[in-house]
Amino acid sequence: MSTETVITDTATAPRAALAATAAETECILHALADILDGITDEQANAPTPCTQYAVADLRAHVVGWAVAFGAGLQAADGRAADPITVPIMGSGSAQVRGAGAAIVAGIASGGGDRDLILADGAGMPGAMALAMILWEYQVHGWDLAVATAQPWSPGAEALSDSIAFAEQMLTPDFQGVGKAFGPRVAVPTDAPALDRLLALSGRDPQWAAPLP
């Protein structure tokens, strides 16, 4: 997760829409958990498209932030755990699945209507945080999947929602060389939805792990 997060005002989404997004997010996190279970010890130091992280580092990053986000969306005061302090248990897959359930429960209890407060004190509306989580976990799921030669195929609705979110949120203030998100990558207008989401997010959909 690039945690230099885009912070902006956003209208509170209708409860049914929030619940649907939470369910999509839980599905993505379950798919990510399967990816985590498929990572071998030999792949721990392999590079990923998220260039600042090798596989093991990115695994720790996504697990820590998933737990933090789940806790924050459930908390009455919206305060997330510090992802740096989250111990990774085994592959981390059980923690990621648990985070998906926590996100669904948190949204059901009003987590989308209050601010999510990160460990560094930065805050964002819960509804926006949920949309951001769905977006970034689709991208990071692909990062880990392609780095470890595993399949990754988010659902059409989740991809559509996150493309719309990324198009709105990734302004020049936040995207480009040396910024929180890399520059957009050119792809054909009729490219698959996953490729378009990756390209919007500064990923090359054609990235492949280097040969040993």
XYZ file of C-alpha atoms in Angstrom:
212
model
C 0.000 0.000 0.000
C 1.355 3.317 -0.802
C 0.384 4.916 2.461
C 1.185 8.442 1.333
C -2.568 8.365 0.950
C -4.660 10.821 -0.998
C -6.677 12.716 1.645
C -9.677 14.652 0.425
C -13.308 15.332 1.227
C -15.883 12.912 -0.114
C -19.596 12.556 0.285
C -20.860 9.749 2.501
C -21.861 6.890 0.244
C -25.269 5.210 0.653
C -25.183 2.316 3.101
C -26.085 -0.296 0.460
C -23.266 0.875 -1.805
C -20.806 0.789 1.083
C -21.884 -2.734 1.998
C -21.397 -3.839 -1.616
C -17.910 -2.313 -1.728
C -17.043 -3.984 1.576
C -18.152 -7.342 0.154
C -16.024 -6.772 -2.965
C -13.078 -5.905 -0.725
C -13.523 -9.059 1.322
C -13.466 -11.123 -1.893
C -10.252 -9.423 -2.993
C -8.648 -10.062 0.387
C -9.640 -13.729 0.261
C -8.053 -13.980 -3.199
C -4.947 -12.270 -1.829
C -4.843 -14.762 1.036
C -4.694 -17.584 -1.520
C -1.759 -15.804 -3.182
C 0.015 -15.508 0.169
C -0.432 -19.234 0.773
C 1.112 -19.902 -2.643
C 4.362 -18.008 -2.010
C 7.358 -20.284 -1.540
C 10.370 -19.663 0.668
C 12.516 -19.441 -2.464
C 10.426 -16.500 -3.714
C 10.834 -14.357 -0.591
C 13.545 -12.134 -2.052
C 12.168 -11.986 -5.585
C 11.433 -8.528 -7.034
C 7.888 -7.240 -7.511
C 6.378 -4.546 -9.747
C 6.124 -2.431 -6.585
C 9.806 -1.664 -6.939
C 10.560 -0.662 -3.354
C 9.499 -4.105 -2.099
C 10.668 -7.663 -2.593
C 8.035 -10.369 -2.178
C 8.511 -10.912 1.563
C 8.555 -7.191 2.256
C 5.392 -6.597 0.242
C 3.697 -9.506 2.004
C 4.444 -7.897 5.367
C 3.245 -4.556 4.051
C -0.122 -5.793 2.782
C -0.779 -7.953 5.837
C 0.073 -5.178 8.290
C -2.079 -2.620 6.511
C -5.005 -5.026 6.040
C -5.080 -5.677 9.785
C -4.741 -1.961 10.503
C -7.543 -0.987 8.140
C -9.871 -3.668 9.480
C -9.268 -2.547 13.052
C -9.775 1.108 12.182
C -13.043 0.580 10.344
C -14.361 -1.433 13.293
C -13.186 0.935 16.030
C -15.764 3.326 17.464
C -13.201 6.145 17.301
C -11.966 5.099 13.848
C -8.374 4.676 14.994
C -6.387 2.151 12.989
C -3.639 -0.013 14.413
C -0.028 0.767 13.517
C 0.737 -1.612 10.621
C 4.437 -1.619 11.469
C 3.693 -3.350 14.773
C 1.535 -6.130 13.298
C 3.393 -9.470 13.543
C 3.050 -11.643 10.435
C 1.785 -15.089 11.422
C 2.807 -17.778 8.971
C 1.965 -16.710 5.432
C -0.316 -13.973 6.775
C -3.289 -15.427 4.907
C -5.428 -15.981 8.002
C -4.814 -12.385 9.076
C -5.834 -11.082 5.647
C -9.013 -13.165 5.631
C -9.759 -11.891 9.121
C -9.207 -8.337 7.933
C -11.783 -8.862 5.197
C -14.341 -9.952 7.782
C -13.395 -7.006 10.010
C -13.900 -4.556 7.135
C -17.364 -5.959 6.377
C -18.310 -5.830 10.056
C -16.869 -2.336 10.435
C -18.858 -0.979 7.501
C -22.012 -2.639 8.841
C -21.467 -0.847 12.168
C -21.040 2.588 10.578
C -17.332 2.623 9.738
C -18.031 4.270 6.418
C -19.743 7.201 8.122
C -16.872 8.174 10.409
C -13.271 9.122 9.757
C -10.554 6.487 9.656
C -7.545 7.751 11.631
C -4.175 6.266 10.730
C -1.415 5.644 13.252
C 0.398 8.826 12.183
C -2.712 10.887 12.912
C -3.731 11.433 9.281
C -7.424 10.948 8.673
C -9.817 10.333 5.806
C -13.543 9.663 5.510
C -14.303 5.982 6.058
C -16.156 5.686 2.751
C -13.127 6.968 0.881
C -10.815 4.688 2.854
C -12.898 1.686 1.822
C -12.703 2.619 -1.866
C -8.961 3.153 -1.524
C -8.474 -0.249 0.131
C -10.363 -2.015 -2.666
C -8.255 -0.249 -5.275
C -4.856 -0.736 -3.684
C -5.403 -4.379 -2.753
C -6.328 -5.231 -6.323
C -3.055 -3.645 -7.437
C -0.921 -5.153 -4.673
C -2.588 -8.529 -5.175
C -1.423 -8.392 -8.784
C 2.056 -7.305 -7.643
C 2.440 -10.436 -5.557
C 0.688 -12.735 -8.000
C 2.768 -11.783 -11.033
C 5.971 -11.803 -8.976
C 5.288 -15.384 -7.858
C 3.733 -16.745 -11.081
C 0.205 -17.058 -9.726
C -3.110 -16.082 -11.379
C -4.929 -12.887 -10.399
C -8.386 -12.043 -11.726
C -10.501 -9.579 -9.706
C -14.209 -9.371 -10.493
C -15.544 -6.985 -13.112
C -17.478 -4.844 -10.630
C -14.496 -4.387 -8.319
C -12.292 -3.417 -11.267
C -14.857 -0.950 -12.599
C -15.280 0.684 -9.193
C -11.527 1.014 -8.703
C -10.871 2.371 -12.192
C -13.391 5.139 -11.488
C -11.779 5.794 -8.094
C -8.229 5.865 -9.475
C -9.190 8.196 -12.315
C -10.596 10.644 -9.777
C -7.937 10.365 -7.091
C -4.674 10.095 -9.001
C -4.087 13.750 -9.794
C -0.696 15.157 -10.870
C -0.123 16.206 -7.254
C 0.169 12.567 -6.255
C 1.333 10.768 -9.393
C 4.615 11.029 -11.246
C 8.338 10.516 -10.826
C 9.338 10.768 -7.172
C 5.725 10.965 -5.969
C 3.518 8.591 -4.001
C 2.335 6.833 -7.170
C 4.280 6.260 -10.368
C 3.327 7.898 -13.662
C 0.509 6.373 -15.664
C 1.426 3.767 -18.262
C -0.104 3.954 -21.744
C -2.353 1.033 -22.712
C -4.930 0.674 -25.503
C -8.379 2.044 -24.719
C -9.815 -1.433 -25.243
C -7.277 -3.114 -22.929
C -8.680 -5.491 -20.291
C -10.010 -3.774 -17.178
C -7.217 -5.111 -14.976
C -4.584 -3.760 -17.374
C -6.297 -0.351 -17.366
C -6.399 -0.279 -13.575
C -2.737 -1.235 -13.320
C -1.712 1.349 -15.908
C -3.670 4.077 -14.130
C -1.856 3.098 -10.944
C 1.604 3.399 -12.473
C 2.154 -0.300 -13.185
C 3.219 -1.842 -16.483
C 0.687 -4.651 -17.100
C 3.362 -6.467 -19.121
C 5.793 -6.617 -16.195
C 7.424 -10.005 -15.785
C 9.817 -11.290 -13.174
C 13.422 -11.289 -14.413
C 14.843 -14.621 -15.421
C 17.138 -16.199 -12.802
